Tab-separated table of C-alpha atoms in Angstrom:
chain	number	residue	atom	x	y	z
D	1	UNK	CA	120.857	13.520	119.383
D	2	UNK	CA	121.027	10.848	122.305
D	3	UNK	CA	123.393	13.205	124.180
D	4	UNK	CA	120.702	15.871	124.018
D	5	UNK	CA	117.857	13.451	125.721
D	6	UNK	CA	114.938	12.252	123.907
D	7	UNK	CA	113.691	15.066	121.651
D	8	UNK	CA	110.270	16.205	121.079
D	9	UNK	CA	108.749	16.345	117.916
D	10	UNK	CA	106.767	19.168	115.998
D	11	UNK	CA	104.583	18.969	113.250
D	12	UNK	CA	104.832	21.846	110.849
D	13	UNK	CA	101.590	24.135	112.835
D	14	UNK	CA	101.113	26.012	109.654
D	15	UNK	CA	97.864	25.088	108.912
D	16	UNK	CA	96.226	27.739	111.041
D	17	UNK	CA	96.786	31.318	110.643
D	18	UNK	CA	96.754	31.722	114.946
D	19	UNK	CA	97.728	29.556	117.677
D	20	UNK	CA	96.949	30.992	120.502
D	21	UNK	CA	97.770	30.272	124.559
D	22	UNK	CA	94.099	28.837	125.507
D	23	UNK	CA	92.924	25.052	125.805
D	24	UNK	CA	90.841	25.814	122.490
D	25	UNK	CA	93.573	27.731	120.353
D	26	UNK	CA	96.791	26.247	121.806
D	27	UNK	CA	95.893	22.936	124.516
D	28	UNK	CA	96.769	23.075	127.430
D	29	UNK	CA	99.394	19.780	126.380
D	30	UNK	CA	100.953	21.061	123.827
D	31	UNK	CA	102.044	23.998	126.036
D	32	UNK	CA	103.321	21.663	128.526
D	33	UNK	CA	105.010	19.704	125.926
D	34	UNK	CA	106.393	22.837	124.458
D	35	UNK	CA	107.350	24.724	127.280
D	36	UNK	CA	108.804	21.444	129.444
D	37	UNK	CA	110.979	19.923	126.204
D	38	UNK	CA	114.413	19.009	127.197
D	39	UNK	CA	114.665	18.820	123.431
D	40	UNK	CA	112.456	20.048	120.422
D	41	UNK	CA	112.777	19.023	116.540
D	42	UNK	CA	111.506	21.754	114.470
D	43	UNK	CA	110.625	21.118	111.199
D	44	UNK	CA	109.470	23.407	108.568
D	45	UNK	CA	107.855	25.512	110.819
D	46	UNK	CA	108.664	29.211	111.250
D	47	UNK	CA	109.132	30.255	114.433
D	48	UNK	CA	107.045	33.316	114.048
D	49	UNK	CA	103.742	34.782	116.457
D	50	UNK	CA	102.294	31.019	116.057
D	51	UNK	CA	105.357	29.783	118.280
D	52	UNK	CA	105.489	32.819	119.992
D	53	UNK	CA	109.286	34.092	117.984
D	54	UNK	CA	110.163	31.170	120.054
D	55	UNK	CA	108.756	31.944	123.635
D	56	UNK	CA	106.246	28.807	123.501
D	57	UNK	CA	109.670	26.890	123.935
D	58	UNK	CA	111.037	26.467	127.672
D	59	UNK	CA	114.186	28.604	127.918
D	60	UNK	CA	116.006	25.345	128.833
D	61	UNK	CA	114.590	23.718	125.584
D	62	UNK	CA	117.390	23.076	123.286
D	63	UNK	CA	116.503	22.968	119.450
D	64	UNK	CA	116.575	21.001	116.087
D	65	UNK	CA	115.821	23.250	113.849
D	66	UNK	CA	115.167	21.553	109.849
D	67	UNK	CA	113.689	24.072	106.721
D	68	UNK	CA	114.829	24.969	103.833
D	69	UNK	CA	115.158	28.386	103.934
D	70	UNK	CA	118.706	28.865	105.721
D	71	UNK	CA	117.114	32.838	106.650
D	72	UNK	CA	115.180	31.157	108.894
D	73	UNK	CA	117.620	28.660	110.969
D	74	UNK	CA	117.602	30.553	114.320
D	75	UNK	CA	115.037	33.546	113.703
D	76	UNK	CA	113.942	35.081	116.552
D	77	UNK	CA	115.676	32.839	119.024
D	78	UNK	CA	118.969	30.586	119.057
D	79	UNK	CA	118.663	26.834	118.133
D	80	UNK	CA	121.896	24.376	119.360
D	81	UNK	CA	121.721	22.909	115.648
D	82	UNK	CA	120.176	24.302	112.383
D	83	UNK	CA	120.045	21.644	109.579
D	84	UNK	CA	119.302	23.092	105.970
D	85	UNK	CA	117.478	20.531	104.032
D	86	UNK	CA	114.740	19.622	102.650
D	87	UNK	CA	111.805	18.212	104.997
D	88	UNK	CA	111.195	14.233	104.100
D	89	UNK	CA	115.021	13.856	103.384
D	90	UNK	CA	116.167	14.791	106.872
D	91	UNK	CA	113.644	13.187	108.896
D	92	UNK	CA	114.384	10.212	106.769
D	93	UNK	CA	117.847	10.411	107.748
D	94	UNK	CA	117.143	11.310	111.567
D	95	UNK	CA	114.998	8.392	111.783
D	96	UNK	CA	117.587	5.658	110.102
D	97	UNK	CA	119.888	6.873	113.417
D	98	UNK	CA	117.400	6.095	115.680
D	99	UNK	CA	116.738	2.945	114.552
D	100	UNK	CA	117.645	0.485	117.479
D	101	UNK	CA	117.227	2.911	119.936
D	102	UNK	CA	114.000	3.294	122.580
D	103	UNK	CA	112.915	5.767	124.946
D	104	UNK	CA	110.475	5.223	127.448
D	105	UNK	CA	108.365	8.596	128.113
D	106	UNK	CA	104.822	6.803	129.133
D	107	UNK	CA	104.333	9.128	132.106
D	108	UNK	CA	105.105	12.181	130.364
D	109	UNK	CA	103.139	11.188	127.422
D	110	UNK	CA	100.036	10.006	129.582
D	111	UNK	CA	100.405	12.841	131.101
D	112	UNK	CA	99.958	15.085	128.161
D	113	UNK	CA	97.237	12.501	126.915
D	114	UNK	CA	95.149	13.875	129.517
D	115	UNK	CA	95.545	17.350	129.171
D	116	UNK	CA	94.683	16.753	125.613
D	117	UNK	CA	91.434	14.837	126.348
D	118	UNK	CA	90.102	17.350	129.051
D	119	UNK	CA	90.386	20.337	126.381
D	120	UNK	CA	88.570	18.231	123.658
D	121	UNK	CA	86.152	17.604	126.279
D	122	UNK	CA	85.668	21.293	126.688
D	123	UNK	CA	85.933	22.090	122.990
D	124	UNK	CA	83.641	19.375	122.211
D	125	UNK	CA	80.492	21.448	124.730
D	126	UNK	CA	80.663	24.521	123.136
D	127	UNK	CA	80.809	22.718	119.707
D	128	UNK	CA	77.584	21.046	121.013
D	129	UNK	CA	76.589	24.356	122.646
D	130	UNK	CA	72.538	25.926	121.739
D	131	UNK	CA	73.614	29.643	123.178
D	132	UNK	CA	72.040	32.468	121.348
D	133	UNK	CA	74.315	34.447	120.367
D	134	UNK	CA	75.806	31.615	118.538
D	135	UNK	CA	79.097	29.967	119.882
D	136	UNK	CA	81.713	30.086	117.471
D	137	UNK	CA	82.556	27.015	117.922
D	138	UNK	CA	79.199	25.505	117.626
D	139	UNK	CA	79.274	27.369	114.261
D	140	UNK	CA	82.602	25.488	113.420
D	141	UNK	CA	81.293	22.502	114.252
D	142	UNK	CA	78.033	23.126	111.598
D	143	UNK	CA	80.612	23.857	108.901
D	144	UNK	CA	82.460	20.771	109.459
D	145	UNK	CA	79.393	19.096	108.178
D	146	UNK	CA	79.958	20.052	104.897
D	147	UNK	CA	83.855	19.522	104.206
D	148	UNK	CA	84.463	16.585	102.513
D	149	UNK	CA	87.895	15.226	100.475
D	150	UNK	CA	86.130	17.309	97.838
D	151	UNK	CA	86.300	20.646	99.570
D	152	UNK	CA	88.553	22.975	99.578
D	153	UNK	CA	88.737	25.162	102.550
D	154	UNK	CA	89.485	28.869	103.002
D	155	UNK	CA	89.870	30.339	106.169
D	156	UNK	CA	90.329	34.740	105.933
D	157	UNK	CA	89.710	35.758	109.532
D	158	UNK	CA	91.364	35.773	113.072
D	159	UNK	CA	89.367	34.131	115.832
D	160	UNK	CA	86.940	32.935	113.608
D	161	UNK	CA	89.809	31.179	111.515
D	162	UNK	CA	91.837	30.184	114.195
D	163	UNK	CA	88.927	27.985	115.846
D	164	UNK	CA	87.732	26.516	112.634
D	165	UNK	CA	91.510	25.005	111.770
D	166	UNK	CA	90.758	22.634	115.358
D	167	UNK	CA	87.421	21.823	114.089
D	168	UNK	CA	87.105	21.336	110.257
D	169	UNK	CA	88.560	18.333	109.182
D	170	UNK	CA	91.338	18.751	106.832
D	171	UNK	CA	92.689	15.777	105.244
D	172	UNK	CA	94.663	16.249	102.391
D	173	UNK	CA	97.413	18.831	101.554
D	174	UNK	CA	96.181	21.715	99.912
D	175	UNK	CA	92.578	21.223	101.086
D	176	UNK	CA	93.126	24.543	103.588
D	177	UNK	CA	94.308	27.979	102.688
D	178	UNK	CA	94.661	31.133	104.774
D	179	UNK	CA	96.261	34.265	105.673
D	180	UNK	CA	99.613	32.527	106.525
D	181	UNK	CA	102.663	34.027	108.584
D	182	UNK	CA	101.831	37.747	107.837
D	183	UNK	CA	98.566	37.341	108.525
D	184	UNK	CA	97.852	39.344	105.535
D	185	UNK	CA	93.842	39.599	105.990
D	186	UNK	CA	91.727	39.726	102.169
D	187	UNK	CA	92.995	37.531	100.413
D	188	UNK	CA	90.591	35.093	100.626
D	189	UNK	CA	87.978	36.203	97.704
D	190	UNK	CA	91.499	35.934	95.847
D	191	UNK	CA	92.348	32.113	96.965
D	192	UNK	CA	88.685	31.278	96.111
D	193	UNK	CA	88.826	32.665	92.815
D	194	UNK	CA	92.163	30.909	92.048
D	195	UNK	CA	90.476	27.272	93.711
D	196	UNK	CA	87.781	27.765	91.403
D	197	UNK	CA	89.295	28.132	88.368
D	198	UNK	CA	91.772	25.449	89.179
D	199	UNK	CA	89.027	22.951	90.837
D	200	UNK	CA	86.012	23.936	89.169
D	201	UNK	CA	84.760	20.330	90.422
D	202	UNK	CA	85.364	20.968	93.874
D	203	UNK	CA	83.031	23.035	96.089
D	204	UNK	CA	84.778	26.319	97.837
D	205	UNK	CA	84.052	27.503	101.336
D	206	UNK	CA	85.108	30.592	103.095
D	207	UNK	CA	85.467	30.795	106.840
D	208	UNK	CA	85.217	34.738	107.237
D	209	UNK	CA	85.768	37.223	109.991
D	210	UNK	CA	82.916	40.129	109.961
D	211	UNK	CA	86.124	42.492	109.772
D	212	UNK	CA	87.887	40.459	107.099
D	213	UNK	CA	84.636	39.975	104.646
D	214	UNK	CA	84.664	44.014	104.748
D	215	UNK	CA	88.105	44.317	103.078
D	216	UNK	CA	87.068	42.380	99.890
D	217	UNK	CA	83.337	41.418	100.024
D	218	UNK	CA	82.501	42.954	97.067
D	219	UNK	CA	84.274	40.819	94.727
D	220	UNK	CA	81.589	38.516	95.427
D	221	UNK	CA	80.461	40.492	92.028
D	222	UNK	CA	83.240	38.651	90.117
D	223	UNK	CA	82.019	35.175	91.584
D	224	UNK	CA	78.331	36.107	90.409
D	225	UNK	CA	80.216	37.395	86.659
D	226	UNK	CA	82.113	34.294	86.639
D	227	UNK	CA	79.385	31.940	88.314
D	228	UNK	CA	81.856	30.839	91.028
D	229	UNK	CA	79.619	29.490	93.305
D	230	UNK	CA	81.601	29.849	96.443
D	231	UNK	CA	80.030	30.313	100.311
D	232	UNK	CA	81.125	32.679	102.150
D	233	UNK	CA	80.235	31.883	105.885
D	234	UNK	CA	80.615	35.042	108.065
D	235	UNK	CA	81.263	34.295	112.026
D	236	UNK	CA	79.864	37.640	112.748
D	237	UNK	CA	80.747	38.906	116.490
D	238	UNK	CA	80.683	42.719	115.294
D	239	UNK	CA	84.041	43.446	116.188
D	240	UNK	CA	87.964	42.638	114.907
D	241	UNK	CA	87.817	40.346	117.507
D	242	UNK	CA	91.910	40.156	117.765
D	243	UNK	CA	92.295	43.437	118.179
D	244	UNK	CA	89.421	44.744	120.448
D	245	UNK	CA	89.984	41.397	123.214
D	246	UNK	CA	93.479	42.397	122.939
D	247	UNK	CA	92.330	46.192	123.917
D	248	UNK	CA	89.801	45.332	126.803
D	249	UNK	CA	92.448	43.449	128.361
D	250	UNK	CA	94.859	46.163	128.521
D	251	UNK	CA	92.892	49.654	129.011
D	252	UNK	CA	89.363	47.752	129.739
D	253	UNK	CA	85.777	47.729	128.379
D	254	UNK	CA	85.355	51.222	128.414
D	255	UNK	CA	88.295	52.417	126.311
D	256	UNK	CA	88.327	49.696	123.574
D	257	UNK	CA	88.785	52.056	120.079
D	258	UNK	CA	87.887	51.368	116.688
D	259	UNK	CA	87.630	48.036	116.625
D	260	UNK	CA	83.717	47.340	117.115
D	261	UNK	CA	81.475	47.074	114.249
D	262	UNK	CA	78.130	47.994	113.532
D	263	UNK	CA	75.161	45.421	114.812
D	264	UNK	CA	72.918	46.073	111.934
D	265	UNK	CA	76.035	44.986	109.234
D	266	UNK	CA	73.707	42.835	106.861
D	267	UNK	CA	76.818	41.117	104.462
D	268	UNK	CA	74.312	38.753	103.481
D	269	UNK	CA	71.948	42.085	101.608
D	270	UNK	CA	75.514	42.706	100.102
D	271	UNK	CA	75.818	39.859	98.331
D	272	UNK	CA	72.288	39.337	97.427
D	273	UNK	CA	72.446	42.560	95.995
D	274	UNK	CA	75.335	42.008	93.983
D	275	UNK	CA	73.348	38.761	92.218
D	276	UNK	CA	74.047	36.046	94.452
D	277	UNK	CA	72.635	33.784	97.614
D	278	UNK	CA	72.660	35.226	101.305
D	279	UNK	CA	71.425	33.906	104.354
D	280	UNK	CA	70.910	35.745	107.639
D	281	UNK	CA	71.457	33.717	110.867
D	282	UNK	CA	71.098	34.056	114.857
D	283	UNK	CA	70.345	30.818	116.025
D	284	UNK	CA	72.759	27.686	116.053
D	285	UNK	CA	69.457	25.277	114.202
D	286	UNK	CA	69.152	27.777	111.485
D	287	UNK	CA	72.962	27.261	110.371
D	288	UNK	CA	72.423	23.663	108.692
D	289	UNK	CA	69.624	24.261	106.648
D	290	UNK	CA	71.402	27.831	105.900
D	291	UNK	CA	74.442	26.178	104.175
D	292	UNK	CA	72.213	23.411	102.739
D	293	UNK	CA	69.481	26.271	100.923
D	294	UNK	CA	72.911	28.263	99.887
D	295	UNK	CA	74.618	25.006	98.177
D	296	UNK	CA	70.641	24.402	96.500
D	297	UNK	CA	71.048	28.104	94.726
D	298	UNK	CA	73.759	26.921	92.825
D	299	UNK	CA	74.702	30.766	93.330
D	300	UNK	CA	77.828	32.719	94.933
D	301	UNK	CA	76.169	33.186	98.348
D	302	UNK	CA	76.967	34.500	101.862
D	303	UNK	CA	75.540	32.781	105.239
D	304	UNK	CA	75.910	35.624	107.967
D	305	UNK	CA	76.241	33.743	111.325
D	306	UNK	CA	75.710	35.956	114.269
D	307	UNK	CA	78.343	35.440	116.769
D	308	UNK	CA	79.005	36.093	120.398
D	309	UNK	CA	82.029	38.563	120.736
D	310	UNK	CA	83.007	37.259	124.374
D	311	UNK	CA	82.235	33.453	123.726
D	312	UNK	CA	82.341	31.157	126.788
D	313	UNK	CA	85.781	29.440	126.638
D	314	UNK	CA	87.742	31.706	124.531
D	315	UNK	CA	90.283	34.322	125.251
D	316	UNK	CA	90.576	35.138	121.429
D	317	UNK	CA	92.977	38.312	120.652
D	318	UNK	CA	96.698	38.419	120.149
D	319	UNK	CA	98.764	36.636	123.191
D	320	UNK	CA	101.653	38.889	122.313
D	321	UNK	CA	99.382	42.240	122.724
């Protein structure tokens, strides 16, 4: 390792289902430190569309890469060494061989410091923001509120769910489930039926795109059957956010297909309908006492925020499309 420089270490970035190349889904430092490694340690994490198959590394970046699935040493781009093993075991080992040995990186690390703190700056005035429509962030920020070491977190969404994992604090493992690698939208009625079976104790919230809530929304009958009293909060911006930003960049506003959803969607009737709690919402002071009067019912309920679809500070959409 000394002969390759000082590396660069990852955490395993699999908490959020999207990382993408803005200051509020992927900083503006961590792309630096990505892009400008002489050396990265990989560890556990996939180098799938989070990492961009491996683009979000410089092309002079040589890699560590450390999982335990040998089918994924060297997917979608070349690493200089692949170690099979399990996670806490090799890093244990990599760190007894450094011991004795110190790098001094200050400026670099100063450097990226401040990138860091100008994008939390940003992030933190649209968390702070009173716009009308709501910002999603400011939304993000309301939920975060409400997540404590006993509350479980599930994010089914794209934007929505991307933003929330740099908001909501998540502490533990297993406090935070979502669509994962494939990005396989849905399954989060499924994850919150399985969390409350398992941790009947523990309250349940969803973090739901308006796209996403339409695939399986109406299994909010089996929370009301079951008296699973999970939320369901719905960053509504009327669209599928990933795919229509993705769309307006590349054939512009007036040819974005199929991707924009109705503005008089009511998922909150839905729910109601099917015997539990909903909660309509278009201003960022009515989202506290929304969650608050849905947590009072006791009941399966739904708390549909409504969004803005071109939020101030947010690319949003696919980097890759």
């Amino acid at each position: 390792m000394e002969a390759l420089g000082a590396p660069l270490y990852l955490n395993a970035m699999g908490r959020g289902a999207v990382s993408q190349d803005h200051p509020l889904f992927f900083s503006s430092s961590r792309r630096e430190a990505l892009g400008n490694a002489d050396v990265a340690l990989i560890v556990g994490t996939p180098m799938d569309f989070r990492l961009g198959y491996g683009k979000r590394l410089g092309p002079q970046t040589r890699i560590i890469q450390v999982d335990s699935d040998p089918a994924e040493l060297g997917r979608n781009r070349d690493v200089e060494v692949a170690l099979q093993g399990n996670a806490q075991a090799t890093l244990g080992i990599l760190a007894g061989e450094l011991d004795g040995r110190n790098y001094d990186h200050a400026d670099w690390v100063n450097g990226l410091r401040e990138m860091e703190d100008k994008a939390t700056a940003q992030r933190l005035e649209f968390m702070e923001s009173d716009a009308v429509p709501v910002h999603p962030l400011r939304l993000c920020k309301e939920i975060a509120q409400f997540v404590d070491d006993d509350t479980l977190v599930v994010g089914d969404g794209g934007d929505i769910v991307g933003l929330a994992s740099q908001v909501i604090p998540i502490n533990h493992p297993g406090q935070w489930y979502d669509p994962g690698p494939m990005g396989t939208l849905g399954v989060g009625t499924g994850f919150c039926m399985a969390l409350s079976v398992v941790y009947p104790e523990k309250r349940v919230i969803m973090v739901n795109g308006d796209g996403t809530f339409g695939l399986n929304g109406f299994e909010f009958d089996t929370f009301v059957r079951f008296n699973m009293p999970v939320i369901a909060i719905v960053g509504n911006d009327r669209q599928w956010g990933q795919i229509s930003v993705g769309q307006r960049m590349m054939y512009g506003r007036e040819r974005v297909a199929a991707s924009r959803l109705a503005e008089s969607a009511r998922y909150d009737l839905v729910v109601e309908a099917l015997g539990g709690h909903g909660e309509y919402v278009t201003e960022p002071d009515q989202i506290r006492p929304a969650i608050e009067r849905s947590l009072a019912s006791g009941k399966p309920s739904c708390v549909n925020v409504i969004t803005d679809p071109e939020p101030a500070g947010v690319r949003g959409g696919y980097d890759f499309m």
